[in-house]
Coordinates of C-alpha atoms in Angstrom, one line a residue:
Chain A
M1 CA -0.1 0.0 0.0
K2 CA 1.4 3.6 -1.1
K3 CA 2.5 5.2 2.0
R4 CA 0.2 8.6 3.0
S5 CA 1.0 11.9 4.3
D6 CA 0.3 12.9 7.9
R7 CA -1.8 16.1 5.8
F8 CA -2.2 18.2 2.4
S9 CA -0.1 20.1 0.5
P10 CA -0.6 23.7 0.0
A11 CA -1.3 22.7 -3.7
E12 CA -4.2 19.9 -2.7
Y13 CA -5.5 22.8 -0.8
G14 CA -5.3 24.7 -4.3
I15 CA -6.6 22.3 -5.8
F16 CA -9.9 22.2 -3.2
A17 CA -10.2 25.3 -4.0
A18 CA -10.4 25.3 -6.8
V19 CA -13.3 22.7 -7.2
T20 CA -15.3 24.6 -4.9
I21 CA -15.1 28.1 -6.4
A22 CA -16.0 26.7 -10.2
V23 CA -19.3 24.5 -8.2
L24 CA -19.9 27.6 -6.5
F25 CA -19.9 29.4 -9.9
A26 CA -22.0 27.0 -11.4
C27 CA -24.7 27.2 -9.3
V28 CA -25.1 30.8 -9.2
C29 CA -25.1 30.8 -12.9
I30 CA -27.6 27.7 -12.9
G31 CA -31.1 27.7 -12.1
S32 CA -34.6 28.9 -13.4
V33 CA -32.9 30.8 -15.4
N34 CA -29.6 30.3 -16.6
I35 CA -27.3 33.5 -16.8
P36 CA -23.7 33.3 -18.5
L37 CA -20.7 32.6 -16.8
E38 CA -19.2 36.6 -17.7
D39 CA -21.9 38.2 -16.6
T40 CA -22.0 36.2 -13.1
A41 CA -18.2 37.0 -12.6
Y42 CA -18.5 40.2 -14.2
T43 CA -21.8 41.2 -11.2
I44 CA -20.0 39.5 -8.5
W45 CA -16.1 41.0 -9.7
A46 CA -18.4 45.0 -9.6
A47 CA -20.4 44.5 -6.7
L48 CA -17.4 43.1 -4.7
R49 CA -15.6 46.4 -6.1
A50 CA -17.8 49.0 -5.2
R51 CA -18.2 47.6 -1.9
I52 CA -14.2 47.9 -1.2
R53 CA -14.2 51.2 -2.5
S54 CA -17.4 52.4 -0.1
W55 CA -15.2 50.6 2.9
I56 CA -12.5 52.8 2.0
T57 CA -14.0 56.2 1.0
G58 CA -17.0 56.0 2.9
A59 CA -19.8 56.4 -0.1
V60 CA -22.5 54.8 -1.0
P61 CA -22.3 51.7 -2.9
A62 CA -22.7 51.6 -7.0
L63 CA -23.6 48.1 -6.5
P64 CA -24.9 46.7 -10.1
E65 CA -28.4 47.9 -11.1
G66 CA -31.0 45.2 -13.3
L67 CA -32.3 42.0 -13.1
T68 CA -29.7 39.9 -13.7
A69 CA -28.0 42.0 -11.3
S70 CA -30.2 41.3 -8.7
I71 CA -30.8 38.2 -9.3
I72 CA -27.3 36.9 -9.1
L73 CA -27.0 39.3 -5.7
S74 CA -29.9 39.1 -4.0
I75 CA -31.1 36.0 -4.3
R76 CA -28.6 33.7 -5.8
L77 CA -25.5 33.9 -3.8
P78 CA -26.1 34.1 -0.8
R79 CA -27.9 31.1 -0.8
V80 CA -25.6 29.5 -2.5
L81 CA -22.4 30.5 0.3
C82 CA -25.4 29.7 2.6
V83 CA -25.4 25.8 1.5
A84 CA -22.1 25.8 0.9
M85 CA -21.1 26.9 5.0
T86 CA -24.2 24.8 5.7
G87 CA -22.5 21.5 4.2
A88 CA -18.7 22.3 5.3
A89 CA -20.5 22.6 9.1
L90 CA -22.8 19.2 9.2
S91 CA -20.3 17.5 7.6
I92 CA -16.9 18.3 10.0
A93 CA -19.8 18.2 12.5
G94 CA -20.2 14.8 11.3
A95 CA -16.7 13.6 11.4
A96 CA -16.0 14.9 14.6
M97 CA -19.4 12.6 16.2
Q98 CA -17.7 9.4 14.4
G99 CA -14.3 9.8 15.5
L100 CA -15.2 10.4 18.8
L101 CA -17.7 7.7 18.5
K102 CA -15.6 5.7 16.9
N103 CA -18.8 5.0 14.5
P104 CA -19.3 5.3 10.8
L105 CA -22.8 6.2 11.2
A106 CA -22.8 9.0 13.6
D107 CA -24.8 11.7 12.3
G108 CA -26.9 14.4 13.9
S109 CA -29.5 13.4 11.8
T110 CA -28.8 9.8 12.2
L111 CA -28.9 9.7 16.7
G112 CA -32.0 12.4 16.4
V113 CA -29.5 15.7 17.4
S114 CA -30.5 17.8 14.2
S115 CA -34.2 16.9 15.2
G116 CA -33.9 18.0 19.4
A117 CA -32.4 21.2 17.4
A118 CA -35.5 21.8 15.6
L119 CA -37.5 21.3 18.3
G120 CA -35.6 24.1 20.2
A121 CA -35.8 26.4 17.4
V122 CA -40.0 25.4 16.8
I123 CA -40.3 26.3 20.9
A124 CA -38.8 29.7 20.1
I125 CA -40.7 30.2 17.6
A126 CA -44.1 29.0 19.2
F127 CA -43.7 30.4 22.4
G128 CA -42.4 33.8 21.3
I129 CA -38.9 32.9 22.9
T130 CA -36.5 36.1 21.4
F131 CA -33.6 38.1 22.8
P132 CA -34.1 42.2 23.4
G133 CA -32.0 43.4 20.3
L134 CA -30.7 40.2 18.5
P135 CA -33.6 38.9 15.8
F136 CA -31.9 35.6 15.4
A137 CA -30.7 34.4 18.7
G138 CA -33.9 33.1 20.4
T139 CA -34.3 30.2 17.6
M140 CA -30.1 30.0 17.2
V141 CA -29.7 29.8 20.9
M142 CA -32.3 27.5 21.8
A143 CA -31.6 25.2 18.5
I144 CA -28.0 25.0 20.3
A145 CA -28.9 24.2 23.7
F146 CA -31.4 21.5 22.5
A147 CA -28.8 20.2 20.3
L148 CA -26.2 19.7 23.4
L149 CA -29.2 18.5 25.0
S150 CA -29.8 16.0 22.6
L151 CA -26.5 14.7 22.4
L152 CA -25.8 14.5 26.2
I153 CA -29.6 11.9 26.8
I154 CA -28.8 9.9 23.4
L155 CA -25.2 9.5 25.0
G156 CA -25.9 9.1 28.3
L157 CA -28.9 6.5 27.2
A158 CA -26.4 4.9 24.9
Y159 CA -23.7 4.2 27.5
K160 CA -26.0 3.1 30.2
L161 CA -27.6 0.8 27.7
D162 CA -23.7 -0.4 26.2
Y163 CA -20.9 1.3 26.7
S164 CA -19.0 -0.2 24.0
L165 CA -20.8 1.7 21.9
A166 CA -22.5 -0.7 19.4
T167 CA -23.8 0.5 16.2
N168 CA -26.9 -0.9 16.9
T169 CA -27.5 0.0 19.8
I170 CA -26.4 4.3 18.5
I171 CA -28.8 3.7 15.7
L172 CA -31.8 2.2 17.8
I173 CA -31.7 5.0 20.2
G174 CA -31.4 7.6 17.2
V175 CA -34.9 6.4 16.3
I176 CA -36.2 6.1 19.0
F177 CA -35.2 9.9 20.2
S178 CA -36.0 11.0 16.8
M179 CA -39.8 9.9 17.4
F180 CA -39.9 10.5 20.5
V181 CA -38.7 14.6 19.5
S182 CA -41.1 14.2 16.6
S183 CA -44.0 13.8 19.0
L184 CA -42.9 17.3 21.5
M185 CA -43.0 18.5 18.0
S186 CA -47.0 18.1 17.1
I187 CA -47.8 19.0 20.9
V188 CA -46.2 22.1 19.9
I189 CA -47.7 22.7 17.1
T190 CA -50.9 22.1 18.4
F191 CA -50.5 24.7 20.8
A192 CA -49.7 27.6 17.9
A193 CA -51.8 26.1 15.3
D194 CA -51.6 29.4 14.2
K195 CA -47.7 29.0 13.1
V196 CA -47.9 25.4 11.4
Q197 CA -46.6 26.9 8.3
H198 CA -43.8 28.7 9.6
I199 CA -42.9 25.3 11.7
T200 CA -42.3 22.6 9.3
F201 CA -40.1 24.6 7.2
W202 CA -37.8 23.5 10.1
T203 CA -38.7 19.6 10.1
M204 CA -38.0 19.8 5.9
G205 CA -35.0 21.5 5.4
S206 CA -34.2 24.2 3.2
L207 CA -32.0 27.1 2.2
Q208 CA -34.3 28.8 0.2
G209 CA -34.5 32.9 0.8
T210 CA -31.9 32.9 2.7
G211 CA -29.5 36.0 3.0
Y212 CA -26.0 37.3 3.7
T213 CA -27.0 37.4 7.3
D214 CA -27.6 33.9 7.6
A215 CA -24.0 33.3 5.5
L216 CA -22.8 35.6 8.1
M217 CA -23.8 33.4 11.1
L218 CA -22.7 30.4 9.6
F219 CA -19.2 31.6 8.9
G220 CA -19.1 32.7 12.2
A221 CA -20.3 29.0 13.9
L222 CA -17.5 27.5 11.1
A223 CA -15.0 30.2 12.4
I224 CA -15.8 29.3 16.2
F225 CA -16.9 25.6 16.5
G226 CA -15.6 24.4 12.9
G227 CA -12.2 26.0 14.3
A228 CA -12.2 24.2 17.6
I229 CA -12.5 21.0 15.7
F230 CA -10.0 21.2 13.8
L231 CA -8.0 21.8 17.1
H232 CA -8.4 18.3 18.3
T233 CA -7.4 16.4 15.6
R234 CA -5.1 14.1 17.4
E235 CA -7.3 13.4 19.9
L236 CA -9.8 12.5 17.4
N237 CA -7.5 10.4 15.7
A238 CA -7.3 8.8 19.0
F239 CA -11.0 8.5 19.7
A240 CA -11.7 6.5 16.8
V241 CA -8.2 4.1 17.4
G242 CA -10.3 4.0 20.9
E243 CA -11.5 5.3 23.8
D244 CA -9.7 3.8 26.0
N245 CA -6.4 4.0 24.1
A246 CA -6.9 7.4 23.7
R247 CA -6.8 7.3 27.7
H248 CA -4.0 5.2 27.5
I249 CA -1.5 8.0 25.2
G250 CA -2.5 10.3 27.6
V251 CA -5.3 12.3 26.3
N252 CA -8.0 14.1 28.4
V253 CA -10.9 12.1 27.7
R254 CA -13.3 13.8 29.9
R255 CA -12.5 17.5 28.7
V256 CA -11.8 16.0 24.7
K257 CA -15.2 14.6 24.9
L258 CA -16.8 17.7 26.2
I259 CA -15.0 20.3 24.0
V260 CA -16.3 18.1 20.5
L261 CA -19.6 18.0 22.2
I262 CA -20.2 21.3 22.5
T263 CA -19.0 22.1 18.8
V264 CA -20.9 19.4 17.5
S265 CA -24.3 20.9 18.8
G266 CA -22.8 24.7 18.3
L267 CA -22.3 23.7 14.6
I268 CA -25.8 21.5 14.4
G269 CA -27.4 24.0 15.6
V270 CA -26.8 27.1 14.1
C271 CA -27.7 25.2 10.8
V272 CA -30.9 24.3 11.9
S273 CA -31.5 27.3 12.5
I274 CA -30.9 28.6 9.3
G275 CA -32.0 26.2 7.1
G276 CA -33.7 23.5 9.0
V277 CA -32.6 19.8 9.4
I278 CA -30.7 18.6 6.7
G279 CA -29.7 15.4 7.0
F280 CA -27.7 12.7 6.3
V281 CA -25.0 15.6 4.8
G282 CA -22.4 14.5 7.9
L283 CA -22.8 11.0 7.1
V284 CA -22.5 11.0 3.3
T285 CA -19.9 13.3 2.8
P286 CA -17.1 11.9 5.6
H287 CA -17.7 9.1 4.2
M288 CA -17.3 9.2 0.6
V289 CA -13.8 11.1 1.7
R290 CA -12.9 8.6 4.3
L291 CA -13.0 6.1 1.2
V292 CA -10.6 8.3 -0.8
V293 CA -8.4 10.1 1.4
G294 CA -8.4 7.7 4.7
P295 CA -9.4 8.1 8.2
N296 CA -6.6 10.2 9.5
H297 CA -8.6 13.4 11.1
R298 CA -5.4 15.5 9.6
R299 CA -6.7 15.0 6.2
L300 CA -10.7 13.8 6.8
L301 CA -11.4 17.1 8.2
P302 CA -10.4 19.6 5.6
A303 CA -11.2 17.0 3.1
S304 CA -14.6 16.8 4.4
L305 CA -15.0 21.0 5.0
F306 CA -14.7 20.8 1.0
G307 CA -16.7 17.8 0.0
G308 CA -19.4 19.1 2.1
A309 CA -19.9 22.0 0.8
V310 CA -19.3 21.2 -3.0
F311 CA -21.9 18.2 -2.0
L312 CA -24.6 20.3 -0.4
M313 CA -23.9 23.0 -3.5
L314 CA -25.0 20.2 -6.3
A315 CA -28.2 18.9 -3.8
D316 CA -29.0 22.3 -3.7
L317 CA -28.7 22.8 -7.9
V318 CA -30.3 19.5 -8.1
A319 CA -33.8 20.2 -5.7
R320 CA -33.8 23.5 -8.2
I321 CA -33.7 22.1 -11.8
L322 CA -35.1 18.6 -11.0
L323 CA -39.0 19.8 -11.0
N324 CA -38.4 23.4 -12.9
P325 CA -40.3 25.8 -11.7
R326 CA -41.4 23.8 -8.8
E327 CA -38.6 23.4 -6.3
L328 CA -37.9 20.4 -3.7
N329 CA -36.7 20.8 -0.1
I330 CA -33.0 20.0 -0.1
G331 CA -33.3 18.4 2.9
I332 CA -35.4 15.7 -0.2
V333 CA -32.1 15.2 -1.7
T334 CA -30.3 14.5 1.1
S335 CA -32.2 12.1 2.9
L336 CA -32.7 10.0 -0.7
V337 CA -29.2 10.0 -0.9
G338 CA -28.4 9.7 2.7
A339 CA -30.7 6.4 2.4
V340 CA -28.7 5.3 0.0
V341 CA -25.8 5.8 1.5
F342 CA -26.1 4.2 5.1
V343 CA -27.4 1.4 4.6
F344 CA -24.5 0.4 2.1
I345 CA -22.5 1.5 5.5
F346 CA -24.7 -0.5 7.6
Y347 CA -23.8 -3.3 5.6
R348 CA -20.0 -2.9 4.9
S349 CA -19.7 -2.5 9.2
R350 CA -21.4 -5.6 9.4
K351 CA -19.9 -7.6 7.2
G352 CA -16.7 -6.4 9.0
R353 CA -16.9 -8.6 12.0
Chain B
M1 CA 8.2 2.7 41.5
L2 CA 4.9 1.6 41.5
E3 CA 3.1 1.5 45.7
V4 CA -0.8 0.8 45.6
K5 CA -2.0 1.3 49.4
D6 CA -5.4 -0.3 50.2
L7 CA -6.7 0.1 47.0
S8 CA -10.7 -0.9 46.5
V9 CA -12.8 -0.5 44.1
R10 CA -17.0 -0.9 44.2
Y11 CA -19.5 -1.1 41.9
G12 CA -22.4 -0.4 43.8
D13 CA -22.9 -2.6 46.3
L14 CA -20.5 -4.7 45.1
T15 CA -16.7 -4.9 45.4
I16 CA -14.7 -5.6 43.3
V17 CA -11.1 -5.6 44.4
D18 CA -10.9 -5.1 48.3
G19 CA -7.4 -3.6 50.6
L20 CA -4.9 -4.3 47.7
S21 CA -1.9 -3.9 49.1
F22 CA 1.3 -4.4 46.3
S23 CA 4.5 -2.3 45.2
V24 CA 6.6 -2.8 42.0
A25 CA 10.5 -2.0 41.5
E26 CA 12.9 -1.0 39.1
G27 CA 13.5 -4.3 36.8
Q28 CA 10.2 -6.3 38.3
W29 CA 7.9 -8.4 36.3
L30 CA 4.9 -8.1 38.5
M31 CA 2.4 -11.0 37.5
I32 CA -1.1 -10.9 38.7
V33 CA -2.3 -14.5 38.6
G34 CA -6.1 -16.4 40.2
P35 CA -9.5 -17.3 39.0
N36 CA -12.0 -15.5 36.3
G37 CA -13.6 -12.9 39.1
A38 CA -10.9 -12.7 41.2
G39 CA -10.7 -8.8 40.2
K40 CA -7.0 -9.1 38.1
S41 CA -8.6 -6.6 35.3
T42 CA -10.3 -4.3 37.5
V43 CA -6.6 -3.7 39.7
L44 CA -5.4 -2.4 36.5
N45 CA -8.2 -0.2 35.3
A46 CA -7.6 1.8 38.6
I47 CA -4.1 1.9 38.3
T48 CA -4.4 3.5 34.8
R49 CA -7.9 5.4 36.1
G50 CA -10.3 3.7 33.8
A51 CA -12.1 2.9 37.2
D52 CA -13.2 5.2 41.0
Y53 CA -11.1 3.6 43.9
T54 CA -11.2 4.1 47.2
G55 CA -7.1 3.8 49.0
Q56 CA -3.9 5.2 47.2
V57 CA -1.5 4.5 43.6
L58 CA 1.3 6.3 43.9
F59 CA 3.7 6.2 40.8
E60 CA 7.8 7.6 42.3
G61 CA 6.2 8.8 45.7
E62 CA 3.7 11.0 43.3
D63 CA -0.3 10.6 43.7
I64 CA -1.3 9.0 40.1
R65 CA -4.4 11.5 40.7
R66 CA -2.1 14.2 41.0
K67 CA -1.4 14.2 37.9
K68 CA -2.1 15.0 34.3
P69 CA -3.4 12.5 31.6
A70 CA -0.4 13.3 29.6
D71 CA 1.9 12.8 32.6
L72 CA 0.9 9.8 33.5
A73 CA 1.4 7.7 30.0
R74 CA 4.5 9.1 30.0
C75 CA 5.1 6.9 33.5
M76 CA 2.7 4.0 32.2
G77 CA 1.9 2.6 29.2
V78 CA -0.8 -0.1 29.0
L79 CA -1.4 -3.5 26.5
M80 CA -5.2 -4.5 26.6
Q81 CA -6.4 -7.7 25.7
S82 CA -8.3 -7.1 22.1
H83 CA -8.3 -4.6 20.0
Y84 CA -11.5 -3.6 17.4
V85 CA -10.3 -1.2 14.8
S86 CA -12.5 0.1 13.1
Y87 CA -11.3 2.8 10.6
S88 CA -8.8 1.4 8.2
F89 CA -5.4 3.9 9.8
S90 CA -2.2 2.8 9.3
V91 CA 0.4 0.5 11.4
E92 CA 2.6 3.3 12.0
E93 CA -0.5 6.0 12.2
V94 CA -1.4 3.6 15.1
V95 CA 2.0 3.6 16.7
S96 CA 2.4 6.7 16.4
L97 CA -0.3 7.7 18.7
G98 CA 1.9 6.3 20.8
R99 CA 4.3 10.1 20.7
Y100 CA 1.3 11.9 22.2
A101 CA 2.1 12.4 25.6
Y102 CA 5.2 13.9 24.4
S103 CA 4.1 16.8 22.0
S104 CA 1.0 19.0 22.7
G105 CA -1.3 21.7 20.2
F106 CA -2.0 21.9 17.4
L107 CA 0.8 22.2 15.0
A108 CA 3.0 20.3 17.2
G109 CA 3.9 17.7 15.1
H110 CA 6.8 14.7 14.7
G111 CA 10.4 15.8 16.3
R112 CA 13.1 14.2 15.7
G113 CA 12.7 12.0 18.9
D114 CA 8.9 11.4 17.7
T115 CA 10.6 10.0 14.7
D116 CA 13.5 7.4 16.1
A117 CA 10.7 6.4 18.7
V118 CA 8.3 5.5 15.9
E119 CA 10.8 3.4 14.1
E120 CA 12.6 1.5 17.0
A121 CA 8.8 0.2 18.0
L122 CA 8.3 -1.2 14.7
A123 CA 11.5 -2.6 14.5
L124 CA 11.2 -4.2 17.9
T125 CA 8.1 -5.7 17.2
G126 CA 8.9 -6.9 13.6
M127 CA 6.1 -4.5 11.8
A128 CA 8.6 -2.0 9.9
K129 CA 7.4 -4.4 6.6
Q130 CA 4.1 -3.5 7.3
R131 CA 3.6 -0.3 8.6
N132 CA 1.1 1.3 5.5
Q133 CA -1.2 -1.7 6.2
S134 CA -4.6 -0.8 7.2
V135 CA -4.6 -1.8 10.6
L136 CA -8.6 -3.6 9.2
T137 CA -6.7 -6.1 7.2
L138 CA -4.3 -7.7 10.1
S139 CA -4.4 -10.7 11.8
G140 CA -5.3 -11.1 15.6
G141 CA -1.3 -11.8 16.4
E142 CA -0.1 -8.7 14.0
L143 CA -2.8 -6.3 15.9
Q144 CA -1.6 -7.3 19.1
R145 CA 2.0 -6.7 17.8
T146 CA 1.2 -3.2 16.4
F147 CA -0.8 -1.9 19.6
L148 CA 2.6 -3.4 21.3
A149 CA 4.6 -0.8 19.1
Q150 CA 2.7 1.2 20.1
V151 CA 2.8 1.3 23.7
F152 CA 6.6 0.9 23.2
A153 CA 6.9 4.3 21.5
Q154 CA 5.1 6.2 24.0
D155 CA 8.4 4.6 26.3
P156 CA 6.5 4.4 29.7
K157 CA 9.1 3.4 32.4
L158 CA 6.1 0.6 33.6
L159 CA 4.1 -1.4 31.2
L160 CA 0.6 -2.7 32.1
L161 CA -0.8 -5.9 30.6
D162 CA -4.0 -7.4 30.7
E163 CA -4.0 -11.1 29.2
P164 CA -1.9 -9.6 26.5
T165 CA -2.3 -12.8 24.6
N166 CA -4.8 -14.5 25.0
H167 CA -6.7 -14.6 21.4
L168 CA -3.1 -15.5 20.1
D169 CA -1.6 -18.9 18.9
L170 CA 1.7 -20.1 20.6
V171 CA 4.1 -18.3 18.4
Y172 CA 2.4 -14.7 18.9
Q173 CA 2.5 -15.9 22.6
K174 CA 5.8 -16.4 22.6
Q175 CA 6.7 -13.3 20.6
V176 CA 5.1 -10.9 22.7
F177 CA 6.4 -12.7 25.9
S178 CA 10.1 -12.3 24.3
M179 CA 9.4 -8.6 23.2
I180 CA 8.5 -7.9 26.2
A181 CA 11.1 -9.4 28.4
Q182 CA 13.9 -7.8 25.9
W183 CA 11.5 -4.2 26.9
L184 CA 12.8 -4.9 30.3
K185 CA 16.4 -5.2 30.1
T186 CA 16.6 -1.6 30.0
P187 CA 17.4 -0.2 33.7
G188 CA 14.2 1.6 34.7
R189 CA 11.4 0.0 34.2
A190 CA 9.1 -2.4 35.3
V191 CA 5.9 -4.9 34.1
V192 CA 2.6 -5.1 35.6
S193 CA 0.5 -8.2 34.0
V194 CA -2.7 -10.1 34.4
V195 CA -2.0 -13.5 33.1
H196 CA -4.5 -16.7 33.2
D197 CA -1.4 -19.1 32.2
L198 CA 0.3 -20.2 35.3
S199 CA 2.8 -22.0 33.4
L200 CA 3.4 -18.2 31.6
A201 CA 3.4 -16.6 35.1
R202 CA 6.4 -19.4 36.4
A203 CA 8.6 -18.2 33.5
Y204 CA 8.5 -14.4 33.4
G205 CA 7.8 -13.5 36.3
S206 CA 9.6 -12.0 39.2
R207 CA 6.9 -11.5 41.6
V208 CA 3.3 -13.2 41.6
L209 CA 0.4 -11.4 43.3
L210 CA -2.3 -14.3 43.6
M211 CA -5.7 -12.5 44.5
D212 CA -9.4 -14.1 44.8
R213 CA -12.6 -12.4 45.2
G214 CA -10.9 -9.2 45.3
K215 CA -8.0 -9.9 48.2
T216 CA -4.8 -10.7 48.3
V217 CA -3.8 -14.5 49.1
A218 CA -0.2 -14.4 48.7
L219 CA 2.1 -11.9 47.4
G220 CA 5.8 -12.0 47.1
G221 CA 8.7 -14.5 44.8
V222 CA 7.4 -17.1 42.4
E223 CA 8.3 -19.9 44.1
E224 CA 7.1 -19.0 47.7
V225 CA 2.9 -18.1 45.5
L226 CA 3.0 -20.1 43.1
I227 CA 2.6 -23.7 45.6
S228 CA -0.1 -25.8 46.0
A229 CA -0.8 -24.9 49.9
N230 CA -2.0 -21.2 48.1
L231 CA -2.8 -22.8 44.7
D232 CA -5.3 -25.5 45.5
P233 CA -8.0 -23.5 47.3
V234 CA -8.1 -20.8 45.3
Y235 CA -8.4 -22.9 42.0
R236 CA -11.1 -25.5 43.6
M237 CA -8.3 -28.1 42.2
D238 CA -5.0 -30.0 42.5
V239 CA -3.4 -27.3 40.0
R240 CA 0.1 -28.7 40.8
A241 CA -1.2 -32.5 39.6
W242 CA -2.9 -31.5 36.6
M243 CA -0.3 -29.2 35.0
R244 CA 2.4 -32.7 35.2
Q245 CA -0.5 -34.3 33.8
M246 CA -0.8 -31.9 30.8
L247 CA 2.8 -32.2 30.8
S248 CA 3.4 -35.2 30.5
Q249 CA 0.6 -35.5 26.8
W250 CA 3.9 -35.2 25.9
E251 CA 6.4 -37.8 26.9

């Protein structure tokens, strides 16, 4: 077998970035109205230049105008940016969880963490929980808090029932927890019947109509929580070999576990509060990536970051154009792909015993 | 080097280890023997902070509860009896993890000393040729040697082994035990191992702790402890006669 280097070279990062940007441009160009690449590139460039000039001079930016420009700048670009970062965030959250629990099937959607986060967001909407001055904070904080709470409940139950956290135990608990959460969700909806339309959005998953503020939130979450995960690649490698082994070689297992659980909850909570439940992204991407770059988190995490962005942008593209002019929810596309991959991984992991 | 005073481990109402005291000095190989359920593995678990205990465990005079995980890992390493791996890490990646306690922080890569330690461990365990092979494709014996290499790379002063050759056939059993005996020859090192096989305990041990139901039955040199007067009541059979009978099959 060929020797794998411990980390990627700058050239490899360049390729990843180039592919991601190419897909991003393609997704901005293609849609119900196709816009030529030159126009797209020119519009984005002109808008960027105007923004930078206005920062320097303090004048009102002279943004490009017209229908094409407004489709690109106020609809497609912010949406595609949000999609890319949601994909990246969910993928590294999934990769981190799979390493921590040494289980390739662990993910926000399979464990029920995403549903838990959605429940938090729904409660915030139904009962009007907000923080003064921060319009986003209500749903976001509740989503993060409920994601963490869900993880603690699920893992608490799993450790109680089966210390080795076997695949079957995790899946079973995930299924039961998801059912429990969806019944709670129904109760909340009964109390807030006037907001049903608004609430069902969280359970379906869509990034339609997202703006630059959402993109900024996602970027912040990626920088803080994603950054914290990237600081623990070696610990995640140790956990992926085994938790007892990690303790024996000197990893502070309690601390690392707590940090990873909090950061994963943060990532999932922010994603859910912006785009609702988009299932299986954190399962599909790391799995595909692992087949190519191996399980070492020094390579797995960066590759999942880019791979997740590309995967979700393509899924969103399919959701937009498949039944054009009608639009599918992105969560439906990822779940279709995800369910197949899930069965495949489950089959392989059982055969491996 | 290691001093254990009045060690007890309880799970709820159940007392698994009951007031155990022993010590291990440099150059010694302490064998912990006893029937199933005697609490042998739990003793090792407590020493490596994997189980809560009462009493005191001192390493070179310092309470292990006051050591940070990485400091503790530089003092003692552990080899478990079996490993279930679920990702295709290479042999070298698993062995390199043994150096975790020596470098911390995000950018801390492998220094010169780390590379040397990993190379030496791979060579000592005969896994150098398979360094790039996925651990998922290794046989039980090769996997155990990979983790032995990891703990060698960790370069601890005290090596704790929990029935290290339980699942291995004879060739690997012999290999692993002679590798550890070789490792022990360097001054400043010691070994504690839990073993089932009383003949192995005799052959490699310098001291023996015989346990039954969480308590010490006998503690001392091999010749003092492994005698019929101690063994027969614990195992409820004539151990020596059985061993001789087994051996006579070969004559």
